[in-house]
Structures are given as C-alpha cells and as structure tokens.
Coordinates of C-alpha atoms and ligand atoms in Angstrom, one line a residue:
X1 CA 17.0 10.8 4.0
X2 CA 16.2 9.7 7.5
X3 CA 15.2 13.3 8.4
X4 CA 13.0 13.5 5.3
X5 CA 11.3 10.2 6.3
X6 CA 10.8 11.4 9.9
X7 CA 9.2 14.7 8.8
X8 CA 6.9 13.0 6.3
X9 CA 6.0 10.2 8.8
X10 CA 5.0 12.9 11.3
X11 CA 3.0 14.7 8.7
X12 CA 1.2 11.5 7.7
X13 CA 0.6 10.6 11.3
X14 CA -1.0 13.9 12.1
X15 CA -3.2 13.9 9.0
X16 CA -4.2 10.3 9.5
X17 CA -5.2 11.0 13.1
X18 CA -7.9 13.4 11.8
X19 CA -9.1 10.9 9.2
X20 CA -9.1 8.1 11.8
X21 CA -11.3 10.3 14.0
X22 CA -13.7 10.9 11.1
X23 CA -13.8 7.5 9.4
X24 CA -12.6 5.1 12.1
X25 CA -9.4 3.0 11.9
X26 CA -10.5 0.4 9.4
X27 CA -12.0 2.9 6.9
X28 CA -9.2 5.4 7.2
X29 CA -8.4 6.0 3.5
X30 CA -4.7 6.3 4.2
X31 CA -4.4 2.7 5.1
X32 CA -6.0 1.6 1.8
X33 CA -4.3 3.8 -0.7
X34 CA -3.0 0.9 -2.9
X35 CA -6.4 -0.7 -2.8
X36 CA -8.1 2.6 -3.7
X37 CA -5.7 2.8 -6.6
X38 CA -7.0 -0.5 -7.9
X39 CA -10.6 0.6 -7.3
X40 CA -10.1 3.9 -9.2
X41 CA -8.3 2.1 -12.0
X42 CA -11.4 -0.2 -12.5
X43 CA -13.7 2.8 -12.6
X44 CA -11.5 4.5 -15.2
X45 CA -11.4 1.3 -17.2
X46 CA -15.1 0.6 -17.1
X47 CA -16.1 4.2 -17.9
X48 CA -13.5 4.3 -20.6
X49 CA -15.0 1.2 -22.4
X50 CA -18.4 2.8 -22.2
X51 CA -17.1 6.1 -23.7
X52 CA -15.3 4.4 -26.5
X53 CA -18.6 3.2 -27.9
X54 CA -19.5 6.8 -28.6
X55 CA -16.1 8.2 -29.5
X56 CA -15.1 8.9 -33.1
X57 CA -11.5 9.2 -34.1
X58 CA -10.5 12.0 -36.4
X59 CA -9.6 15.7 -36.6
X60 CA -13.2 17.0 -36.5
X61 CA -15.1 13.8 -35.5
X62 CA -13.4 13.5 -32.2
X63 CA -14.5 16.8 -30.8
X64 CA -18.0 16.5 -32.2
X65 CA -18.5 13.0 -30.6
X66 CA -17.2 14.2 -27.2
X67 CA -19.6 17.2 -27.4
X68 CA -22.5 14.8 -28.2
X69 CA -21.5 12.7 -25.2
X70 CA -21.3 15.7 -22.9
X71 CA -24.4 17.6 -23.9
X72 CA -26.9 15.3 -25.7
X73 CA -26.3 12.4 -23.5
X74 CA -25.3 14.3 -20.3
X75 CA -27.3 11.9 -18.1
X76 CA -25.4 8.7 -19.2
X77 CA -22.3 9.1 -21.3
X78 CA -21.8 12.6 -20.0
X79 CA -21.7 11.3 -16.4
X80 CA -19.4 8.5 -17.6
X81 CA -17.0 11.1 -19.0
X82 CA -17.0 13.1 -15.7
X83 CA -16.5 9.9 -13.7
X84 CA -13.7 8.9 -16.0
X85 CA -12.0 12.2 -15.4
X86 CA -12.6 12.4 -11.6
X87 CA -11.5 8.8 -11.1
X88 CA -8.3 9.5 -13.1
X89 CA -7.6 12.5 -10.9
X90 CA -8.3 10.5 -7.8
X91 CA -5.9 7.8 -9.0
X92 CA -3.1 10.4 -9.2
X93 CA -3.9 11.6 -5.7
X94 CA -4.0 8.2 -4.0
X95 CA -0.9 6.9 -5.9
X96 CA 1.2 9.9 -5.1
X97 CA 0.2 9.7 -1.4
X98 CA 0.8 5.9 -1.5
X99 CA 4.3 6.5 -2.8
X100 CA 5.2 9.0 -0.1
X101 CA 3.5 7.0 2.6
X102 CA 5.4 3.8 1.7
X103 CA 8.6 5.9 1.8
X104 CA 7.7 7.7 5.0
X105 CA 7.0 4.4 6.8
X106 CA 10.0 2.7 5.3
X107 CA 8.3 -0.1 3.5
X108 CA 10.7 0.0 0.6
X109 CA 14.1 -1.0 1.9
X110 CA 15.9 -4.3 2.1
X111 CA 14.0 -7.2 0.6
X112 CA 10.9 -5.0 0.1
X113 CA 12.4 -3.0 -2.8
X114 CA 10.5 -4.9 -5.5
X115 CA 7.1 -3.1 -5.1
X116 CA 8.8 0.2 -5.0
X117 CA 10.7 -0.4 -8.3
X118 CA 7.7 -1.7 -10.1
X119 CA 5.5 1.1 -8.7
X120 CA 7.6 3.9 -10.1
X121 CA 6.9 3.1 -13.8
X122 CA 3.3 2.8 -12.9
X123 CA 3.3 6.4 -12.1
X124 CA 4.7 7.1 -15.5
X125 CA 1.9 5.0 -17.1
X126 CA -0.7 6.9 -15.2
X127 CA 0.6 10.2 -16.7
X128 CA 1.0 8.8 -20.2
X129 CA -2.6 7.5 -20.1
X130 CA -4.0 10.7 -18.7
X131 CA -2.2 13.0 -21.1
X132 CA -3.2 10.9 -24.1
X133 CA -6.8 11.0 -22.9
X134 CA -6.8 14.8 -22.8
X135 CA -5.3 14.8 -26.3
X136 CA -8.1 12.6 -27.7
X137 CA -10.8 15.2 -27.1
X138 CA -9.1 17.6 -29.6
X139 CA -10.3 20.8 -28.0
X140 CA -8.1 23.8 -27.3
X141 CA -6.6 22.2 -24.2
X142 CA -5.7 19.2 -26.4
X143 CA -4.2 21.5 -29.0
X144 CA -2.0 23.1 -26.3
X145 CA -0.9 19.7 -24.9
X146 CA -0.2 18.4 -28.4
X147 CA 2.1 21.3 -29.3
X148 CA 3.8 21.5 -25.9
X149 CA 4.4 17.7 -25.7
X150 CA 5.7 17.3 -29.3
X151 CA 8.0 20.3 -28.9
X152 CA 9.3 18.8 -25.7
X153 CA 9.8 15.4 -27.4
X154 CA 11.6 17.1 -30.2
X155 CA 14.3 18.3 -27.8
X156 CA 15.4 14.6 -27.8
X157 CA 17.4 13.5 -30.8
X158 CA 14.8 10.7 -31.6
X159 CA 12.9 11.8 -34.7
X160 CA 14.3 12.6 -38.1
X161 CA 11.7 15.4 -38.6
X162 CA 10.4 17.5 -35.7
X163 CA 7.0 15.9 -34.8
X164 CA 5.7 19.3 -33.7
X165 CA 5.5 20.2 -37.4
X166 CA 2.3 18.1 -37.5
X167 CA 0.6 20.7 -35.4
X168 CA 1.9 23.9 -37.0
X169 CA -1.4 24.7 -38.8
X170 CA -4.6 23.1 -39.9
X171 CA -3.2 21.9 -43.2
X172 CA -0.4 19.9 -41.6
X173 CA -2.6 18.0 -39.2
X174 CA -3.4 14.4 -40.2
X175 CA -5.4 11.6 -38.6
X176 CA -2.5 9.4 -37.8
X177 CA -1.8 11.1 -34.5
X178 CA -5.3 10.4 -33.4
X179 CA -4.8 6.7 -34.3
X180 CA -1.6 6.7 -32.3
X181 CA -3.2 8.4 -29.3
X182 CA -6.2 6.0 -29.4
X183 CA -3.6 3.1 -29.4
X184 CA -1.7 4.6 -26.5
X185 CA -4.9 5.3 -24.6
X186 CA -6.2 1.8 -24.9
X187 CA -3.0 -0.3 -24.7
X188 CA -1.4 2.0 -22.0
X189 CA -4.0 1.0 -19.4
X190 CA -3.8 -2.7 -20.4
X191 CA -0.1 -2.7 -19.9
X192 CA -0.5 -0.8 -16.7
X193 CA -2.8 -3.5 -15.4
X194 CA -0.2 -6.1 -16.2
X195 CA 2.4 -4.0 -14.2
X196 CA -0.1 -3.5 -11.3
X197 CA -0.3 -7.3 -11.1
X198 CA 3.5 -7.6 -11.2
X199 CA 3.7 -4.8 -8.5
X200 CA 1.9 -7.0 -5.9
X201 CA 3.6 -10.3 -6.8
X202 CA 5.7 -10.3 -3.7
X203 CA 2.6 -9.8 -1.5
X204 CA 0.5 -12.7 -0.5
X205 CA -3.2 -11.8 -0.4
X206 CA -2.5 -8.3 -1.5
X207 CA -5.3 -5.9 -0.6
X208 CA -6.7 -4.8 -3.9
X209 CA -10.2 -4.0 -2.7
X210 CA -10.8 -1.1 -0.4
X211 CA -13.3 -1.5 2.5
X212 CA -16.8 -1.3 1.2
X213 CA -17.6 1.9 3.0
X214 CA -14.7 3.7 1.3
X215 CA -15.5 2.3 -2.1
X216 CA -19.1 3.3 -2.0
X217 CA -18.3 6.7 -0.4
X218 CA -15.7 7.7 -3.0
X219 CA -17.8 6.5 -5.8
X220 CA -20.8 8.5 -4.6
X221 CA -18.6 11.6 -4.1
X222 CA -17.3 11.3 -7.6
X223 CA -20.9 10.8 -9.0
X224 CA -22.1 13.8 -7.1
X225 CA -19.2 15.9 -8.5
X226 CA -20.0 14.6 -12.0
X227 CA -23.5 16.0 -11.8
X228 CA -22.6 19.3 -10.1
X229 CA -19.3 20.0 -12.1
X230 CA -19.6 17.9 -15.2
X231 CA -16.4 17.5 -17.3
X232 CA -16.6 19.7 -20.4
X233 CA -14.3 20.5 -23.3
X234 CA -12.7 23.9 -23.9
X235 CA -13.8 24.9 -27.4
X236 CA -12.7 23.1 -30.6
X237 CA -9.1 23.0 -31.5
X238 CA -8.0 25.4 -34.3
X239 CA -4.3 25.2 -35.2
X240 CA -4.5 28.5 -36.9
X241 CA -5.3 30.2 -33.6
X242 CA -3.1 30.1 -30.5
X243 CA -5.3 29.1 -27.5
X244 CA -5.2 31.4 -24.6
X245 CA -7.0 31.3 -21.2
X246 CA -7.0 27.5 -20.8
X247 CA -8.1 25.6 -17.7
X248 CA -5.5 23.0 -16.8
X249 CA -6.2 19.8 -14.9
X250 CA -3.5 20.3 -12.2
X251 CA -3.3 16.6 -11.3
X252 CA -2.1 15.7 -14.8
X253 CA -0.9 18.8 -16.4
X254 CA 0.8 20.8 -13.6
X255 CA 4.2 20.3 -15.2
X256 CA 3.2 21.9 -18.5
X257 CA 3.6 25.6 -17.6
X258 CA 7.2 24.6 -16.6
X259 CA 7.9 24.1 -20.3
X260 CA 7.5 27.9 -20.8
X261 CA 10.3 28.7 -18.3
X262 CA 12.6 25.7 -18.4
X263 CA 14.3 24.5 -21.6
X264 CA 13.0 21.1 -22.7
X265 CA 16.4 19.4 -22.5
X266 CA 16.9 20.6 -19.0
X267 CA 13.4 19.3 -18.0
X268 CA 14.3 15.8 -19.4
X269 CA 17.4 15.9 -17.2
X270 CA 15.3 16.7 -14.2
X271 CA 12.9 13.9 -15.1
X272 CA 15.5 11.3 -15.6
X273 CA 17.6 12.4 -12.6
X274 CA 14.4 12.4 -10.4
X275 CA 13.5 8.9 -11.6
X276 CA 17.0 7.6 -10.8
X277 CA 16.9 9.3 -7.4
X278 CA 13.6 7.7 -6.6
X279 CA 14.7 4.3 -8.0
X280 CA 17.7 4.4 -5.6
X281 CA 15.6 5.2 -2.6
X282 CA 15.3 1.6 -1.3
X283 CA 19.1 1.7 -0.9
X284 CA 19.5 5.2 0.6
X285 CA 20.8 4.0 3.0
X286 CA 20.8 0.2 2.6
X287 CA 18.7 -1.6 5.2
X288 CA 20.7 -3.5 7.9
X289 CA 20.7 -7.1 6.7
X290 CA 18.6 -9.4 8.8
X291 CA 18.8 -13.2 8.5
X292 CA 15.9 -14.9 6.7
X293 CA 13.8 -17.5 8.5
X294 CA 15.3 -20.9 8.7
X295 CA 13.5 -24.3 8.5
X296 CA 14.3 -27.1 10.9
X297 CA 13.0 -30.3 9.4
X298 CA 13.3 -32.3 12.5
X299 CA 10.3 -30.4 14.0
X300 CA 8.3 -29.8 10.8
X301 CA 5.3 -31.8 10.0
X302 CA 4.6 -30.2 6.7
X303 CA 1.3 -28.6 7.7
X304 CA 1.9 -25.6 5.5
X305 CA 0.5 -23.1 8.0
X306 CA 3.7 -21.0 7.7
X307 CA 3.2 -21.0 3.9
X308 CA -0.4 -19.8 4.3
X309 CA 0.5 -17.0 6.7
X310 CA 3.7 -15.5 5.1
X311 CA 2.7 -12.0 3.9
X312 CA 5.6 -11.7 1.4
X313 CA 5.3 -14.9 -0.6
X314 CA 8.7 -16.0 0.8
X315 CA 7.7 -19.6 1.4
X316 CA 7.0 -22.5 -1.0
X317 CA 6.0 -26.0 -0.1
X318 CA 8.3 -28.4 -1.8
X319 CA 8.6 -32.2 -1.8
X320 CA 10.1 -33.6 1.4
X321 CA 13.8 -34.2 1.4
X322 CA 14.4 -35.9 4.7
X323 CA 12.6 -39.2 4.2
X324 CA 10.0 -38.5 7.0
X325 CA 6.5 -39.6 6.3
X326 CA 5.2 -36.1 5.4
X327 CA 4.5 -34.9 1.9
X328 CA 6.0 -31.5 1.9
X329 CA 8.3 -29.1 3.7
X330 CA 8.6 -25.3 3.5
X331 CA 11.4 -23.7 1.6
X332 CA 12.4 -20.1 2.3
X333 CA 13.1 -17.8 -0.6
X334 CA 15.7 -15.6 1.2
X335 CA 15.3 -12.8 -1.4
X336 CA 11.7 -12.3 -0.4
X337 CA 11.9 -12.9 3.4
X338 CA 11.6 -9.7 5.4
X339 CA 12.3 -11.5 8.7
X340 CA 8.9 -10.5 10.1
X341 CA 8.6 -13.8 12.0
X342 CA 4.9 -14.3 11.2
X343 CA 5.6 -17.8 10.0
X344 CA 7.0 -18.6 13.5
X345 CA 3.7 -17.4 15.0
X346 CA 1.8 -19.8 12.8
X347 CA 3.9 -22.9 13.4
X348 CA 2.3 -25.5 15.7
X349 CA 5.7 -26.6 16.9
X350 CA 6.6 -23.1 18.2
X351 CA 5.5 -23.7 21.7
X352 CA 7.2 -22.8 25.0
X353 CA 5.7 -25.8 26.7
X354 CA 7.9 -28.5 25.1
X355 CA 10.3 -30.0 27.5
X356 CA 12.0 -32.9 25.7
X357 CA 15.0 -31.7 23.6
X358 CA 15.9 -28.2 22.7
X359 CA 13.1 -25.7 22.0
X360 CA 13.4 -25.5 18.2
X361 CA 10.3 -25.1 16.1
X362 CA 9.9 -26.1 12.4
X363 CA 10.6 -22.6 11.3
X364 CA 12.2 -19.6 13.1
X365 CA 14.2 -16.5 13.0
X366 CA 17.9 -17.2 13.7
X367 CA 18.3 -13.8 15.5
X368 CA 15.1 -14.1 17.6
X369 CA 14.6 -17.7 18.4
X370 CA 11.6 -19.2 20.3
X371 CA 14.0 -20.5 23.0
X372 CA 15.3 -17.0 23.5
X373 CA 11.8 -15.6 23.6
X374 CA 10.8 -18.1 26.3
X375 CA 13.8 -17.0 28.3
X376 CA 13.0 -13.4 27.8
X377 CA 9.5 -13.9 29.0
X378 CA 10.7 -15.6 32.2
X379 CA 13.3 -12.9 32.9
X380 CA 11.0 -10.1 32.3
X381 CA 8.4 -11.7 34.5
X382 CA 10.9 -12.0 37.4
X383 CA 11.7 -8.4 37.2
X384 CA 8.2 -7.2 37.6
X385 CA 7.3 -5.7 41.0
X386 CA 4.0 -4.1 40.2
X387 CA 0.7 -5.9 40.7
X388 CA -1.2 -7.0 38.7
X389 CA 1.7 -8.1 36.5
X390 CA 1.3 -7.5 32.8
X391 CA 3.6 -8.6 30.1
X392 CA 3.4 -6.6 26.9
X393 CA 4.3 -8.0 23.5
X394 CA 4.9 -5.1 21.1
X395 CA 6.1 -4.7 17.5
X396 CA 9.4 -3.0 16.9
X397 CA 7.7 -0.9 14.3
X398 CA 4.4 0.1 15.8
X399 CA 5.4 3.7 16.5
X400 CA 7.2 6.4 14.5
X401 CA 11.0 6.3 14.6
X402 CA 11.0 5.2 18.2
X403 CA 9.6 2.1 19.7
X404 CA 6.1 2.3 21.3
X405 CA 6.2 3.4 25.0
X406 CA 4.1 1.9 27.8
X407 CA 5.3 3.6 30.9
X408 CA 8.5 2.9 32.8
X409 CA 7.1 0.1 34.9
X410 CA 5.8 -2.0 32.0
X411 CA 7.4 -5.3 31.1
X412 CA 7.8 -5.1 27.4
X413 CA 9.0 -7.8 25.0
X414 CA 9.7 -6.5 21.5
X415 CA 9.1 -8.6 18.4
X416 CA 9.7 -7.8 14.7
X417 CA 5.9 -8.1 14.5
X418 CA 3.4 -9.4 17.0
X419 CA 2.3 -11.8 14.4
X420 CA 5.4 -13.7 15.4
X421 CA 3.9 -14.6 18.8
X422 CA 2.4 -18.1 18.9
X423 CA -0.8 -18.2 21.0
X424 CA 0.8 -20.9 23.1
X425 CA 3.0 -18.1 24.7
X426 CA -0.1 -16.3 26.0
X427 CA -1.3 -19.6 27.5
X428 CA 2.2 -20.3 28.9
X429 CA 2.5 -16.8 30.5
X430 CA -0.8 -17.0 32.2
X431 CA -1.0 -20.7 33.1
X432 CA 2.5 -20.8 34.5
X433 CA 1.7 -17.5 36.4
X434 CA 4.5 -15.5 34.7
X435 CA 1.9 -12.8 34.3
X436 CA -1.6 -11.9 35.5
X437 CA -2.4 -10.4 32.1
X438 CA -0.9 -10.2 28.6
X439 CA -1.2 -7.2 26.3
X440 CA -0.4 -7.6 22.6
X441 CA 0.2 -4.2 21.1
X442 CA 0.6 -3.8 17.3
X443 CA 0.1 -1.5 14.4
X444 CA -3.3 0.0 13.5
X445 CA -5.8 -2.4 12.0
X446 CA -5.4 -2.7 8.3
X447 CA -2.0 -1.0 8.5
X448 CA 0.4 -3.7 9.8
X449 CA 4.0 -2.8 9.0
X450 CA 4.4 -6.4 8.0
X451 CA 1.0 -6.5 6.2
X452 CA -0.8 -9.4 7.9
X453 CA 0.7 -9.7 11.4
X454 CA -2.2 -8.0 13.2
X455 CA -4.9 -9.7 11.1
X456 CA -3.5 -13.2 11.8
X457 CA -3.0 -12.4 15.5
X458 CA -6.6 -11.2 15.9
X459 CA -7.8 -14.4 14.1
X460 CA -5.6 -16.7 16.1
X461 CA -6.5 -15.2 19.5
X462 CA -10.2 -15.3 18.6
X463 CA -9.7 -19.0 17.9
X464 CA -10.6 -18.7 14.3
X465 CA -7.3 -19.4 12.7
X466 CA -4.6 -22.0 13.4
X467 CA -2.8 -22.1 15.7
X468 CA -5.7 -21.4 18.0
X469 CA -5.5 -19.9 21.5
X470 CA -6.4 -22.7 23.9
X471 CA -9.9 -22.7 25.3
X472 CA -8.6 -22.7 28.9
X473 CA -7.1 -19.2 28.5
X474 CA -9.3 -16.7 30.1
X475 CA -9.5 -14.0 27.4
X476 CA -10.3 -11.3 30.0
X477 CA -6.6 -11.6 30.8
X478 CA -5.6 -10.8 27.2
X479 CA -5.7 -7.3 25.7
X480 CA -5.2 -6.8 22.0
X481 CA -4.4 -3.3 21.2
X482 CA -4.1 -2.0 17.6
X483 CA -3.3 1.7 17.6
X484 CA -1.9 4.0 15.0
X485 CA 1.6 5.4 15.2
X486 CA 2.1 8.3 17.6
X487 CA -0.8 7.1 19.8
X488 CA 1.6 6.5 22.8
X489 CA -0.7 8.1 25.3
X490 CA -3.7 6.0 24.2
X491 CA -1.5 2.9 24.4
X492 CA -0.4 3.8 27.9
X493 CA -4.0 4.5 28.9
X494 CA -5.1 1.1 27.4
X495 CA -2.5 -0.6 29.6
X496 CA -3.6 1.3 32.7
X497 CA -7.2 0.4 32.1
X498 CA -6.3 -3.2 31.5
X499 CA -4.4 -3.3 34.9
X500 CA -7.5 -1.9 36.6
X501 CA -9.7 -4.6 34.9
X502 CA -7.3 -7.3 36.0
X503 CA -7.4 -6.0 39.5
X504 CA -11.2 -6.4 39.6
X505 CA -10.8 -9.9 38.2
X506 CA -8.4 -10.9 41.0
X507 CA -10.9 -9.5 43.6
X508 CA -13.6 -11.9 42.2
Ligands
HEM1 C1 -1.4 2.3 -10.1 C2 -0.6 2.6 -9.2 C3 -0.5 1.7 -8.0 C4 -1.3 0.8 -7.4 C5 -2.7 0.5 -7.9 C6 -0.7 0.2 -6.3 C7 -1.2 -0.7 -5.4 C8 -0.6 -1.4 -4.4 C9 -1.1 -2.4 -3.6 C10 -2.6 -3.0 -3.7 C11 -0.2 -2.8 -2.7 C12 -0.3 -3.9 -1.7 C13 -0.8 -3.4 -0.4 C14 -0.9 -4.5 0.6 O1 -1.7 -5.4 0.4 O2 -0.1 -4.5 1.5 C15 1.0 -2.0 -3.0 C16 2.2 -2.1 -2.3 C17 3.2 -1.2 -2.5 N1 3.3 -0.2 -3.3 FE1 1.9 0.3 -4.7 N2 0.6 0.8 -6.1 C18 0.7 1.7 -7.1 C19 1.8 2.5 -7.4 C20 2.9 2.6 -6.5 C21 4.0 3.5 -6.7 C22 4.0 4.7 -7.7 C23 4.9 3.2 -5.7 C24 6.2 3.9 -5.3 C25 7.1 4.0 -6.2 C26 4.4 2.1 -4.9 C27 5.0 1.5 -3.9 C28 4.6 0.4 -3.2 C29 5.3 -0.3 -2.2 C30 6.7 0.1 -1.7 C31 4.5 -1.3 -1.7 C32 4.8 -2.4 -0.7 C33 4.8 -2.0 0.7 C34 5.1 -3.2 1.5 O3 6.1 -3.9 1.2 O4 4.3 -3.5 2.4 N3 3.2 1.7 -5.5 N4 0.7 -1.1 -4.0
SF4_2 S1 9.9 -14.3 8.4 FE1 8.1 -13.3 7.4 S2 8.7 -13.0 5.3 FE2 10.1 -14.5 6.1 S3 9.3 -16.5 5.7 FE3 8.5 -16.0 7.7 S4 6.6 -15.0 7.3 FE4 7.6 -15.0 5.4
SF4_3 S1 4.1 -24.3 10.1 FE1 5.8 -25.3 11.1 S2 5.3 -27.5 11.0 FE2 3.9 -26.4 9.6 S3 5.1 -26.6 7.6 FE3 5.6 -24.6 8.5 S4 7.5 -25.1 9.7 FE4 6.5 -27.0 9.2

C-alpha cells in the first residue's frame, strides 16, 4: 500500500508540476478537484432542469423529444444537452482523480476517514445517475444499456421474474421502466447532493467553489465542445433489431464490454470486493495514533479563535465550566481532531514571551508543546554557525514521503503544519536575536495538507487575521514559501536567495 501511494504521489507530483507551470499554483486544477466536482455537479443539475422542460417520457416520445432538443433547438436546448453530457463526463474525471489524489497524499487515514467513506458511495451515485441518463434517451445505445444492465441485475437473486424480459422485443416493452428511470435520474442527483453535503461535514469552510479562472475556463471549454461536437443520439431503439456499431461514452460505460467476457455474477463479486477494499483503505495500515489537542482553561479567555481556525470542525465553544468570568471555552472532539496544531497557532496565549509561570497556552498538542517549541528554537539557534542565521519552520508533510530539504546547514524546526506557528514566535526569534531571518515553508497555496494552515499563516503574517504579527517585526526578515511537493531545489534556492537578501539588509 505504501509503495502504491508513493508511486501515485510521484505521478501526481510530476503531472501537477506541468499544470502549475501552465496555470500557476492557485489555478492548478489538481488542487481544486473537489471544488470542481461541485461546480460540474451544479452545471449538470442546471442543464438537467432545463432539458426536463422539453423531455417527454415514453417509449416513442422520449426519443422524439430528445431529437427535437438536439436538432430543432440546437442553439439552446441542444447546447444544454451537450453541456449536460460534457459536465457529467468532467465530473467523473475530477472525482476519480480526486479519489486517487486523496489516497496518494494520504488524506484519508486516522481521523480523516470520514470524507473517504462518504465519498465512495458518491462515486456509485455518479454512475447510477449517468447510466439512467443514457437510458432515458431511448436510442440504440440506451437499448444496449437497458438489456445489458437488466441481464446483469438478473444474475442477482432479487427479482421473481427476470427483468430483462421487459426488453426482449417491442411487444414486451412498457412505459413503467421510463417512469422508474426518470425517478432515478431526478432523485438520484438530489440524494447525491445530500451526500455531498455530508461528505464535507468534517471540513470547516470546505472549498466548494473553484477559483474563478478555473470555473470560467472549464465552462467555456465545455461550451466550445458543445458547439463543435454536439451530443447526439444513436438512432431510435428497436427491440426487434440487435444494435451493432455503437459509440460508448467511455467515462460512464467503460465496464459494459466486460459483461461480454466476464460472467455477471463474477462481476458483482469484483464490484463488491473492490468496494470493500477501497472502504478499508483508511486503515491499510492504520495511522499511528496521535494525541488530540488539549485545552488548558487556566490560560483560556474564551476568545474562540481556535474554534474559528480549526480546519476539521474538531472544536466547539461550550459554556464555561471553571467559574471564570468568560462566557465560553473550547471543547475538543477527539474523533475529529487530526493533531494539525493550527488551533495552537491561533491562540493569543501561545506566546514564547511569557515569563511568569509555565509556558502553557489555552490549547496545545500534548506531543508538541509550545514550551518545547520555544526550547527547540533556542537550541537550534545556538547550533547555527552560518551567517546570516536563518531559522526555517517547515511542515512535516510538505514534501512527498520524505520531509522537505533545505541544505545541510539549515536550522529547521518541523511542525505538523506551519499553521501551528503563532506569529509571536517570529517576533521572538528576531527580536531576541535568535535568528537574522525566519523562513516559513509550507505546502503549495490552496493545497495545504491540513487544509487551511498556509491560508491562515499568510493572513496572520500579513496582519489581516488574529493573532497578528506585531508591527515592530521587519517583514523583510520573514520569508513565506509555499511550494508544491517535490520542489526541493526551488525551496533550497529560495532559502539561498533569502540569505543573500538578509546579507544586504545587514550591510545597510
Ligand atoms: C461528487 C463527488 C465528490 C465531490 C463533489 C467531492 C468534493 C469534496 C470537497 C469539496 C472536499 C473538501 C475539500 C477541502 O475543502 O479541503 C472533499 C474532501 C475529500 N474527499 Fe471528496 N468529493 C467527491 C467524491 C469523493 C470520493 C469518491 C472520494 C474517495 C473515496 C473522496 C474523498 C475525499 C477525501 C478523503 C476528502 C478529505 C481530504 C481531507 O481530509 O483533507 N471524495 N471532497
Ligand atoms: S489540532 Fe487541528 S484538528 Fe485538532 S482541534 Fe486543533 S486545529 Fe482542530
Ligand atoms: S484561542 Fe486560546 S484563548 Fe481563545 S478560546 Fe481557544 S484556547 Fe481559549
């Protein structure tokens, strides 16, 4: 499993580097696959509603109404039909990539299993909706799908009478299957929407809208395709004639030819086995358990910043229990907490400057405390013998399977996520002369392994989000570096250039 992940991760990294070059980091479609899924869903839904106005249900009416849409009204409903199809195909592409990418970059194990388990049935829904859509047109392709699907369903001991009998010849075909298909094709997507909502329930501020450039670009591409290669039907269905020479939509129907070579029962076994295998992936192997964040009420003023910043909905603000004069206190849901530490970075009491009493903020990670981080900073600073001295704060996860490299002489402090770093540490490092410069090196923009760590860090260091970086900090001595995985050389180069820039500052 680890090897599979590594190979896939490398493949994604290589591919994404090309897209990053073409589109830039923020508009790289690979970092917005889930959001693109939502976007394509809305296009499919909106065009579907429009098409339904013109669609007639029935053995002969269905085909005729779709022909009318395609040819008589090609400029409006025809384009809608093509968009409906292309957006459905695009949905399959982005969701399959999304699945493999979340797997490759290990965003499914431990307490993150929920999105994975709710995502899998979504894939099933996409296929059920797509196949029922092809069925509705009642052309020769629909006839093939109807017969192949019902024969396959008949291999299960579910129905008293084989349902494929309905499609034996034109006399056995009735309208009830169309009614059933319309029902599936309308309620399937509605149910899917509900599941999509459940899918992101453990994500605070889930990204369900892709960047505008990507949204407009993909929409225009699909529109252009709709004019150049409009979606058309494949001749009316005729159950008395076996269709030959069919064009398949390989995104939805690639498995159908398998039915000719693999017995239906065996195919069910593969499907169920595959589903179970995929469903078990979050535990193959189980993630090393990491302790959840803990709250220390003595130093908590109930400001709720940790609650606002937690990317995994693991915090709730609840009524105060210790009698202090604050309204609320955070409560950690240990089942959701991924130990990213981002809440620590947001806590105003997580400061290395405090002298009285032990250094213990309102919230922290038991295995990576703020006191230990302060000690590490001082130790690492003492060991530096290069000038200018730079301390690098880097995410554990910002590179493939190995931690990001910065050259042998770099003083690197690793954090679960750089979002864990309170801005006061930058101030502390610079004002107490533990370093001449601080570099914060995290995942690519829009692709934080812990979702919001780099976004919040950018905001905090730009003094737009609490806790702000103090005004006295000379930001020329702070380098924020957000690079994709595998960009080790670029990272090292960024550090070298930063050192040179610091050198010129010192000469001033
Ligand atoms: C209609 C289909 C789907 C849509 C629209 C969709 C959309 C999304 C969105 C918007 C997010 C949140 C991204 C963020 O803000 O960080 C997400 C997360 C996720 N999705 Fe999907 N998804 C779909 C299907 C799937 C499937 C089939 C799988 C895999 C079985 C999957 C696995 C995941 C995982 C593991 C995460 C969470 C990653 C993390 O914890 O950061 N999704 N999805
Ligand atoms: S460690 Fe991360 S997931 Fe856990 S409570 Fe803090 S911000 Fe939320
Ligand atoms: S950010 Fe800190 S002080 Fe504010 S509520 Fe959370 S733990 Fe308490």
